[in-house]
XYZ file of C-alpha atoms in Angstrom:
525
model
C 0.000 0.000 0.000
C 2.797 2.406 0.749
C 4.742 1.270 -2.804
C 1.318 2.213 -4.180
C 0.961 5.709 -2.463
C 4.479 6.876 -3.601
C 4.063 5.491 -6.715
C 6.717 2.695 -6.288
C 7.343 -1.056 -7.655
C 9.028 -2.122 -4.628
C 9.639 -0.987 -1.119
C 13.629 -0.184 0.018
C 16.509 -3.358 -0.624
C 13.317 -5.813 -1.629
C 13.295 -7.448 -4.937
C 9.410 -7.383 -6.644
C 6.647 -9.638 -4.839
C 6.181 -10.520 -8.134
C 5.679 -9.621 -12.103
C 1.944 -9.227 -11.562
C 0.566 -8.925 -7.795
C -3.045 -9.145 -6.672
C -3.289 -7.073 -3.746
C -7.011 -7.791 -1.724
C -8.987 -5.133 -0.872
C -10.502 -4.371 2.634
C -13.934 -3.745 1.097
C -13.419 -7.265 -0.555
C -12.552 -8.242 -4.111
C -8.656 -7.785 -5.541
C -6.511 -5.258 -7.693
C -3.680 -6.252 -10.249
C -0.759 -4.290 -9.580
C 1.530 -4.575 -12.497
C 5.830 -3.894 -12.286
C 6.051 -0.761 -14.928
C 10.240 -1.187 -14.823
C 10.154 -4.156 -17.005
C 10.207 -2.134 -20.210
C 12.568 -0.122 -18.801
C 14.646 -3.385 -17.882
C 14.098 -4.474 -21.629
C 14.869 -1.849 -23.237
C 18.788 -1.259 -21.411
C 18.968 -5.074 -22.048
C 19.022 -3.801 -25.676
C 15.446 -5.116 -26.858
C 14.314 -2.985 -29.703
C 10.364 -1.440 -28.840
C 8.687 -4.039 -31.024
C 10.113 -7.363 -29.304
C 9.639 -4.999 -26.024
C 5.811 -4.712 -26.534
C 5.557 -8.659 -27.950
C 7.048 -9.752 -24.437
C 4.910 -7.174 -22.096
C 1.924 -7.714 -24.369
C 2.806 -11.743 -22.855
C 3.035 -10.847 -19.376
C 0.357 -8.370 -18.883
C -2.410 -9.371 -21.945
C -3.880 -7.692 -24.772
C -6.719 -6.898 -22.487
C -9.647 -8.067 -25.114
C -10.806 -11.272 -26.743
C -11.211 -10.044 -30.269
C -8.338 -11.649 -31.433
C -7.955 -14.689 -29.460
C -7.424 -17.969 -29.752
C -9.995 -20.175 -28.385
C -12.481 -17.999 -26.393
C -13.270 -14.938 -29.042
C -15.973 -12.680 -30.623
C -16.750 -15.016 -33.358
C -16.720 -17.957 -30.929
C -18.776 -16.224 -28.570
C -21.546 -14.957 -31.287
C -21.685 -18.575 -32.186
C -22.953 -19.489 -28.724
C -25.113 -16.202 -29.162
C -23.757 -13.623 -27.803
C -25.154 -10.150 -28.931
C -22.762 -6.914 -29.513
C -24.101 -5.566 -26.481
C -23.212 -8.750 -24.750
C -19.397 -8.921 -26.311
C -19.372 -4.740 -25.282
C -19.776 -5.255 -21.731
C -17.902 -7.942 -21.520
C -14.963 -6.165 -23.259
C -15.542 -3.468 -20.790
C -14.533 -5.485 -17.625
C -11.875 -7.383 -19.441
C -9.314 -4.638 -18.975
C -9.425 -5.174 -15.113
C -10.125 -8.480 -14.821
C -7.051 -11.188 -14.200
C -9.115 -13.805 -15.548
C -11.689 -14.489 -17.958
C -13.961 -16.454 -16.443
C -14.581 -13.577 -13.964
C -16.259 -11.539 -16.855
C -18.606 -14.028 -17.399
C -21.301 -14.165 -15.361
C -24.990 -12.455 -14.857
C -24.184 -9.027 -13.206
C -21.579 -8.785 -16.338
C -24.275 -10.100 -18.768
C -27.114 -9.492 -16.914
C -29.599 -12.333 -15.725
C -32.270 -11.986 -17.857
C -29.922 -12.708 -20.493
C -28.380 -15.556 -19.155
C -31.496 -17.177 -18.964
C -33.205 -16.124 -22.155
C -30.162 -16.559 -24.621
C -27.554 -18.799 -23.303
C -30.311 -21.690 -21.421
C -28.894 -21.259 -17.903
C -31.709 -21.122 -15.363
C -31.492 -19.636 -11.919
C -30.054 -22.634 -9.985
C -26.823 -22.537 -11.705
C -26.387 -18.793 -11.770
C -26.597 -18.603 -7.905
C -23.798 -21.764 -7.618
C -20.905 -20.272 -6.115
C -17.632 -20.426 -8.752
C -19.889 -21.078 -11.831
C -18.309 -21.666 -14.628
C -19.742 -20.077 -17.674
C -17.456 -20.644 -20.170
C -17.118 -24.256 -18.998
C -20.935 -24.459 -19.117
C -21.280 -23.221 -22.784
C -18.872 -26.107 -23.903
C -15.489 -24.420 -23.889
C -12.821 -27.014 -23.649
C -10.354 -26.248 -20.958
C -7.300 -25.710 -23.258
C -9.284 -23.002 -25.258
C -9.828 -20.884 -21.935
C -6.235 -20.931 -20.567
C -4.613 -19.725 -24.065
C -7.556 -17.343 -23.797
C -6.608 -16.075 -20.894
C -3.009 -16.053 -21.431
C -4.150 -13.941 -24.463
C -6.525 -11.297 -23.054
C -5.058 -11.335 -19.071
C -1.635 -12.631 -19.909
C 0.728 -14.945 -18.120
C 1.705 -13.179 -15.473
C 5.570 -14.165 -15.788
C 8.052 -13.335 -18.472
C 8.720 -17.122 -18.828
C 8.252 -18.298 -22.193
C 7.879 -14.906 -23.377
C 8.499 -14.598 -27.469
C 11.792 -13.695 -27.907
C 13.369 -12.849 -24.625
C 16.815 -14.523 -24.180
C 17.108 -17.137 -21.496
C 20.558 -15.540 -20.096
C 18.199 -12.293 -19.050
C 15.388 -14.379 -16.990
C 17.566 -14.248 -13.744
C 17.096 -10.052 -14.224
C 13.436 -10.121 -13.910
C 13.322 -13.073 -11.086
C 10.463 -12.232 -8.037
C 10.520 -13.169 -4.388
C 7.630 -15.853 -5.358
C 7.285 -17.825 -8.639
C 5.134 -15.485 -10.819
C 1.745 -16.745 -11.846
C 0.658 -20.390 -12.416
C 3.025 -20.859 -15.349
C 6.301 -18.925 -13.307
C 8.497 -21.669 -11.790
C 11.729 -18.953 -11.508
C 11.957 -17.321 -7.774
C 15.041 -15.790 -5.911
C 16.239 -18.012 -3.101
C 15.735 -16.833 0.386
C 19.797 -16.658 0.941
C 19.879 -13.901 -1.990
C 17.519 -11.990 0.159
C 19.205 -12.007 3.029
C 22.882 -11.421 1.475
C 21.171 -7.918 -0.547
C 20.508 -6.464 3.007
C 23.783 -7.974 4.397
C 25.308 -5.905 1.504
C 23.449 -2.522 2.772
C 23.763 -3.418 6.594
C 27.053 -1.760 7.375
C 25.767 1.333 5.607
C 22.950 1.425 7.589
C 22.282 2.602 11.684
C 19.146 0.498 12.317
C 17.556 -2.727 11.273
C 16.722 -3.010 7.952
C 12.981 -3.174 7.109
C 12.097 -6.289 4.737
C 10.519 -9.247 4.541
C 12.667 -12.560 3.830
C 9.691 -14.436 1.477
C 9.789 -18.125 1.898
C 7.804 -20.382 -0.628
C 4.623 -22.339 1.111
C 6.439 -25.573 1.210
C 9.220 -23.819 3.461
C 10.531 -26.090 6.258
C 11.483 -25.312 10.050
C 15.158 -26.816 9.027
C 15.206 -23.250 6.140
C 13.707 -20.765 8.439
C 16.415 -22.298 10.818
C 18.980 -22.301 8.425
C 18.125 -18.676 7.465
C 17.768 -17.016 10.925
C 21.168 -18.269 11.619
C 22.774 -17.005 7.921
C 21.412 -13.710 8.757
C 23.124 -14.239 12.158
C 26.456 -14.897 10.474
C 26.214 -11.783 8.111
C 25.365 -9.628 10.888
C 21.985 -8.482 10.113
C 19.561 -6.538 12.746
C 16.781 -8.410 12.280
C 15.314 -10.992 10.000
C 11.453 -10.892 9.377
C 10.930 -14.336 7.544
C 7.498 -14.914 5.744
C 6.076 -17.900 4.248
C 3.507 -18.005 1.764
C 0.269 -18.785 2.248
C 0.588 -18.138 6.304
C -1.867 -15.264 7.094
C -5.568 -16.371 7.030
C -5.745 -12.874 5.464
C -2.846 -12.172 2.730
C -2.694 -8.904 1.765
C -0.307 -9.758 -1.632
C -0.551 -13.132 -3.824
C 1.060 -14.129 -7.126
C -1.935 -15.817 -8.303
C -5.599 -15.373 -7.231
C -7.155 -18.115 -4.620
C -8.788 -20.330 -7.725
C -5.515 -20.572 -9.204
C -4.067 -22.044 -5.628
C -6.949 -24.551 -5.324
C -6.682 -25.594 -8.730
C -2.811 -27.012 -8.134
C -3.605 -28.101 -4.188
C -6.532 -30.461 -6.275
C -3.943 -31.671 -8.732
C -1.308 -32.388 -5.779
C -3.655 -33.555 -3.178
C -5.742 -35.973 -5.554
C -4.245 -39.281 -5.011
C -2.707 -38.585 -1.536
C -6.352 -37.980 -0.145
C -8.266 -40.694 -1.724
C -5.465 -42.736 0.200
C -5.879 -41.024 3.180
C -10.061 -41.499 2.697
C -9.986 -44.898 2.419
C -7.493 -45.240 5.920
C -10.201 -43.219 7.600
C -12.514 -45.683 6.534
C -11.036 -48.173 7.454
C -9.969 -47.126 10.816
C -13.947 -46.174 11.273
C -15.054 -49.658 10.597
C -12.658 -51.287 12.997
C -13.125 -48.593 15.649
C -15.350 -49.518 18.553
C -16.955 -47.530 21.245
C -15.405 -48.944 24.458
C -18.005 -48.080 27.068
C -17.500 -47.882 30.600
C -18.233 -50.821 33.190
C -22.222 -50.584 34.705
C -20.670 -49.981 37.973
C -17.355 -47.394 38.023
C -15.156 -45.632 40.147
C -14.939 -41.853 39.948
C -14.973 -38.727 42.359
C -16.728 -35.573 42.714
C -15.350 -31.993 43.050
C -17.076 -29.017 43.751
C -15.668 -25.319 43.199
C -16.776 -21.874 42.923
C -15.295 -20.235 39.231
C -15.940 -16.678 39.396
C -18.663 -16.375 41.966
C -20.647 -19.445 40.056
C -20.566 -22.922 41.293
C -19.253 -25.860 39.410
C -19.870 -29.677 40.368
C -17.379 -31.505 38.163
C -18.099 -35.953 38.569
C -16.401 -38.362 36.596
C -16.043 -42.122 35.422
C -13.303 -44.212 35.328
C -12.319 -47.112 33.408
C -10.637 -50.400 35.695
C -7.220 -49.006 34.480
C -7.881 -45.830 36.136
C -8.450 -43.520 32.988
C -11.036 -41.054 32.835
C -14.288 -42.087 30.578
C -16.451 -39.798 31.016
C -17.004 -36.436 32.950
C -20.570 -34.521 33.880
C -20.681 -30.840 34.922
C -23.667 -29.613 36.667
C -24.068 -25.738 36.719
C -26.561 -23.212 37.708
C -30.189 -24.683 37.679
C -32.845 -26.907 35.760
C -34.004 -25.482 32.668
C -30.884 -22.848 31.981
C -29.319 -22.981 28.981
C -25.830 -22.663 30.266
C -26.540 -25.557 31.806
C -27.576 -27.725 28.838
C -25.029 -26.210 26.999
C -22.233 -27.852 29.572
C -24.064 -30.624 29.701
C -24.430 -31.683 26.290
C -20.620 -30.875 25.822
C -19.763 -32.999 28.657
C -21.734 -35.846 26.755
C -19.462 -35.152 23.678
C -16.212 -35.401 25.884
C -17.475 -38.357 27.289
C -18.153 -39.916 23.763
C -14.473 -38.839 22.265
C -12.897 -40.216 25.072
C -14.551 -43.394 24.984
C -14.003 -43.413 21.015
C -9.901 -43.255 21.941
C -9.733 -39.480 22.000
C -6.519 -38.905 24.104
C -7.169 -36.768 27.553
C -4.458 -34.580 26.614
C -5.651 -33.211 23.109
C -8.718 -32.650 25.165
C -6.544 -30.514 27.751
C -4.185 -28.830 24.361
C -7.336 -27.631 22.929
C -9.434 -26.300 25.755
C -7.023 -25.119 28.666
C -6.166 -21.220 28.430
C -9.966 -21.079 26.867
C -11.230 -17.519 27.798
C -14.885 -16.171 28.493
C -17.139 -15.218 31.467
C -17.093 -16.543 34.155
C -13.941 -16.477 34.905
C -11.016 -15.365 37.906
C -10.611 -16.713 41.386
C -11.414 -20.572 42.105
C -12.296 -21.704 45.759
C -13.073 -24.951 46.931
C -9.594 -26.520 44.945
C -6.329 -27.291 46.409
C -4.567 -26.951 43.380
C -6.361 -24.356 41.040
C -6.733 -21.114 42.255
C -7.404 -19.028 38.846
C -9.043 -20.144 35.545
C -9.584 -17.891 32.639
C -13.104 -19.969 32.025
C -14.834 -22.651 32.887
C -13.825 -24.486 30.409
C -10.144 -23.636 31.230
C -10.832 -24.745 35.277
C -12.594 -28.439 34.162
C -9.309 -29.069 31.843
C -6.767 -28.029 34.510
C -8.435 -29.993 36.659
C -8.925 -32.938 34.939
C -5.574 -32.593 33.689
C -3.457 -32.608 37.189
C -5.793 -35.964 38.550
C -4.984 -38.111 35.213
C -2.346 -37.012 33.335
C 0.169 -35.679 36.441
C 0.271 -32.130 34.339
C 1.017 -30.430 37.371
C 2.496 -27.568 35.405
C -1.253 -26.329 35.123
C -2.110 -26.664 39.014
C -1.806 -23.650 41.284
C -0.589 -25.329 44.043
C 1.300 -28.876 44.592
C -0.151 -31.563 46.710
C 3.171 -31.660 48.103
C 3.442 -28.905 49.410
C 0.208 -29.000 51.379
C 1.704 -32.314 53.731
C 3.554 -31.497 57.208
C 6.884 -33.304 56.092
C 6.993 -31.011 53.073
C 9.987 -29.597 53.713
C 13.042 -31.317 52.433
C 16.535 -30.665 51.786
C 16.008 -30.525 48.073
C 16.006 -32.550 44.490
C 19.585 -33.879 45.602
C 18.190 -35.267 48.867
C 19.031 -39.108 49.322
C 18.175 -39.900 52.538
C 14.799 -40.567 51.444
C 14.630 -44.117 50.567
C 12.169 -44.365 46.793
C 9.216 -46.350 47.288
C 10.384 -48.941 44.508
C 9.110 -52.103 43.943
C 6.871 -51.780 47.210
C 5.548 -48.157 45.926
C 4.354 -50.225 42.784
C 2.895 -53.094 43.746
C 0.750 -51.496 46.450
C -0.453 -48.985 43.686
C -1.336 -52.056 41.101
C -3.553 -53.619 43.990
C -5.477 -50.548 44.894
C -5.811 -48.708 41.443
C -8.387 -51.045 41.190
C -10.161 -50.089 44.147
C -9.020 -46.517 44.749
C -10.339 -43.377 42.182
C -7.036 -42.056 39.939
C -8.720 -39.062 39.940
C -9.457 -38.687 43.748
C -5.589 -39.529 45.345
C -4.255 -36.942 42.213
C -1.851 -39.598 41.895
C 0.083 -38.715 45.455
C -0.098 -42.156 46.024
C 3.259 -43.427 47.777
C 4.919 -45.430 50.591
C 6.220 -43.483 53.190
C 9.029 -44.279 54.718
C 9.894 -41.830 57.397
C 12.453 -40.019 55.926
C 15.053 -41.858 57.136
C 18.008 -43.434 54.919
C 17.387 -46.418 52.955
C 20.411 -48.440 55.499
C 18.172 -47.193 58.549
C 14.906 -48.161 57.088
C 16.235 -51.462 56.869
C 18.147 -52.244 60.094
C 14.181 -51.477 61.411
C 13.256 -54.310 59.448
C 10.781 -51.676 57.325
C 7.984 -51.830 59.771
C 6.677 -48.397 59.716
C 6.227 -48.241 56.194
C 2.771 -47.031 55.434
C 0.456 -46.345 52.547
C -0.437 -42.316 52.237
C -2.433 -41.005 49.701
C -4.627 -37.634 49.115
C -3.875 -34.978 51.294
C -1.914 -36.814 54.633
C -4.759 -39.514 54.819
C -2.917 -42.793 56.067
C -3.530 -46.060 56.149
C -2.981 -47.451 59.068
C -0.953 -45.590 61.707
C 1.750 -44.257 59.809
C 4.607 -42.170 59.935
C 3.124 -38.366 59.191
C 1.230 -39.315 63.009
C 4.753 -39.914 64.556
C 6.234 -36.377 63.060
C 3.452 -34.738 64.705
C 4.115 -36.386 67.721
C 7.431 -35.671 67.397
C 6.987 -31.943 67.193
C 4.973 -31.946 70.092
C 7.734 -32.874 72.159
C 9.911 -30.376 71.259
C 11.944 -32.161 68.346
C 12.345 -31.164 64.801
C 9.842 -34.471 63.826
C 13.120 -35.752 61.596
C 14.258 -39.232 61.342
C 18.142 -39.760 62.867
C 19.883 -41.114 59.825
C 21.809 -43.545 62.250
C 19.414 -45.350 64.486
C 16.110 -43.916 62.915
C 14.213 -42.214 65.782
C 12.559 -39.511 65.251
C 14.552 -37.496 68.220
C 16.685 -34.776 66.375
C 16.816 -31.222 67.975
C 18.618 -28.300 67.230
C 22.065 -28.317 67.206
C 23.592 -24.544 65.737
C 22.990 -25.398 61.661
C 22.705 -28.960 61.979
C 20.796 -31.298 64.074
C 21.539 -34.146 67.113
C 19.779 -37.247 67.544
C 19.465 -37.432 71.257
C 18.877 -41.049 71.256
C 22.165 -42.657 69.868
C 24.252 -38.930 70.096
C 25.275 -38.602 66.167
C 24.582 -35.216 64.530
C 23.181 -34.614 60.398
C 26.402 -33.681 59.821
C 28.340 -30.816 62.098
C 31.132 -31.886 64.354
């Protein structure tokens, strides 16, 4: 837009977009913006004016179809077409960057359409009509008319231009659908290393990639510009914005060569899905199931999230009950829970689920109560993933707060602490047993065997008596060890385990700590 305001081809060290550029409009529809240097180029090249106008005449079009081959006047009267018709269709041709554009009813006008040429309302209103297609055109006919009247868009197998002088007129992206010539992205980037030195700031251009770019190139080409000691390096690759202002070829012409590529690959790719569809079935969850309920308050509203579970443990399905009977809020979360529910038990991993929906954000939203690990969510939505999330897939990157941190022997000596003896092969065979009789989701998968905290040489010189089960947040089974710290503390002592004789009688002793039972100290002299 700024090239087009001062009246410029390009924009600063930037070689063309390309030959012929449609540019879409914010009020919808496109303009052709056509490079006026290349006669210019042509003529210091040493072209005389006649093989000058031949070649631009092949890049840009003649404009009309009086002339040309395939689709013309006397073509077009055969299929009978009026001069009024053939005059206001020669009007729009001068704009238009393809034929078939021209021809339709608000060109022709409906009544027309219908009356002369046979087409009846249906097919007029059929987005992407085809006209000329309609009226028995072969294919070939309207591409070299086109070529003809809008031109090729490329100076490519232009009459008469000299192969040696193609690299002079090559784009940042292959020009048209017959251009297969484009400048590499290292060419870019070693033009502004040339100017770089010359210049205080960063230099202001877009690196163009081609669509098929790869993360190895835009790699490869952030750390080039590195090397040549570029400012900055704003890479681009076609086709990325949902919204691009500047193509080399309108959107027909794209989907046009995506059908051609993506022909066979996709009717491979249909017939997998079909056969993964036929194979694939629903594995419902057992008539009687384990699960848990939590309760929370999301932005002053209150959310009841239950779930199912399948033997294994994994979530199956999930119900959320909000505000009352009859809202629609409340249908709407229900009838999404149902379609959860259904992906899941159709083998929709939890944690494409938690990708898709976690960060979510709408009213309500903001403080949580009534969860010991979440204490914000940006939505609903966002709060039932999290959730779900930290009870079955351990993501407890998303909680708030760890479970961890909420016990009384919390507090360790770090990551590198190995007086702790692992839970090992006792840790996972008392967690085979009772995942079958304990909820995954409930125990947030805290489940462990305590061991007191004392070293693993201690812990068995006491024969490993006072290891206990612990799960959820301190609950025990049995008597177990978290009792004793407490006990511990009431008496005065620090409630950890003497790494020689395993009591739990350490005090204070300056930085370290004494066991007052057997004498020996954590570590001080």
């Amino acid at each position: 837009t700024i090239g087009l305001v001062m009246d410029c081809d390009t924009t600063g060290i930037e070689p063309d977009f390309a030959l012929v550029k449609f540019k879409k409009l914010a009020g919808g529809g496109y303009f052709k913006i056509i490079n006026r240097t290349v006669p210019a180029a042509l003529a210091k090249l040493g072209y005389d004016s006649r093989s000058i106008d031949a070649i631009v005449r092949y890049a840009v079009g003649h404009g009309t179809l009086k002339d040309a081959p395939g689709v013309n006047h006397a073509a077009l009267r055969a299929k009978g077409f009026t001069q009024a018709a053939l005059d206001a269709v020669e009007a729009n041709l001068a704009s238009a960057f393809d034929i078939r554009f021209v021809f339709n009813r608000w060109t022709l006008g409906a009544d027309f359409c219908a009356r002369v040429l046979g087409f009846d309302k249906q097919q007029l209103d059929v987005p992407g009509f085809d006209m000329l297609s309609a009226l028995g055109f072969a294919k070939a006919d309207i591409e070299a008319a086109n070529v003809f009247c809008c031109g090729a868009m490329t100076l490519e197998g232009a009459p008469g231009l000299r192969s040696e002088h193609l690299p002079v007129f090559d784009c940042a992206n292959p020009c048209g659908r017959l251009g297969k010539r484009f400048l590499s992205v290292e060419s870019h980037i070693r033009m502004m290393a040339a100017a770089q030195p010359f210049i205080s700031g960063a230099i202001s251009k877009t690196i163009n990639m081609p669509n098929n770019a790869t993360v190895e190139q835009c790699k490869d080409a952030y750390h080039l510009s590195w090397r040549l000691g570029l400012k900055a390096n704003a890479l681009y690759r076609d086709g990325s914005k949902l919204s691009q202002p500047l193509s080399a070829m309108t959107v027909e012409d794209h989907d046009e060569e995506e059908a051609v590529e993506a022909a066979k690959p996709q009717a491979v790719t249909e017939r997998i899905i079909r056969e993964v569809v036929r194979d694939r079935s629903r594995d419902r969850l057992p008539q009687r199931r384990r699960g848990y309920t939590q309760k929370a308050v999301v932005g002053g509203h209150k959310v009841y999230l239950r779930t199912g579970e399948y033997e294994d443990g994994s979530l199956g399905e999930i119900f959320i009950d909000m505000h009352k009977e009859g809202a629609a809020y409340r249908s709407l979360m229900n009838n999404f829970a149902i379609a959860i529910s259904i992906g899941l038990q159709y083998g929709v991993p939890l944690d494409e689920f938690v990708e898709a929906f976690t960060f979510t954000r709408f009213e309500p939203s903001g403080m949580v109560e009534g969860n010991d690990a979440i204490k914000m969510a940006t939505s609903v939505i966002d709060y039932i993933f999290r959730e779900l999330a930290i009870s079955y897939l351990d993501r407890h990157d998303l909680a708030h707060v760890e479970q961890a941190d909420l016990l009384p022997d919390s507090v360790g000596r770090g990551a590198g602490d190995t007086t702790k003896s692992p839970g090992g092969p006792a840790q996972h065979a008392i967690e085979t047993v009772l995942k079958h009789n304990v909820s995954r989701g409930y125990v947030r998968g805290s489940l462990r065997v305590v061991e007191g905290g004392v070293s693993a040489e201690a812990f068995a010189l006491s024969g490993g008596g006072e290891a206990r089960l612990a799960f959820g947040a301190g609950a025990t089974v049995g008597v177990g060890i978290i009792e004793r710290v407490r006990e511990a503390r009431i008496k005065g002592y620090e409630g950890e385990a003497c790494g020689e004789c395993g009591q739990l009688t350490m005090v204070r002793n300056g930085t370290c700590l004494k066991c007052e039972t057997c004498g020996s100290t954590s570590g001080c002299s």
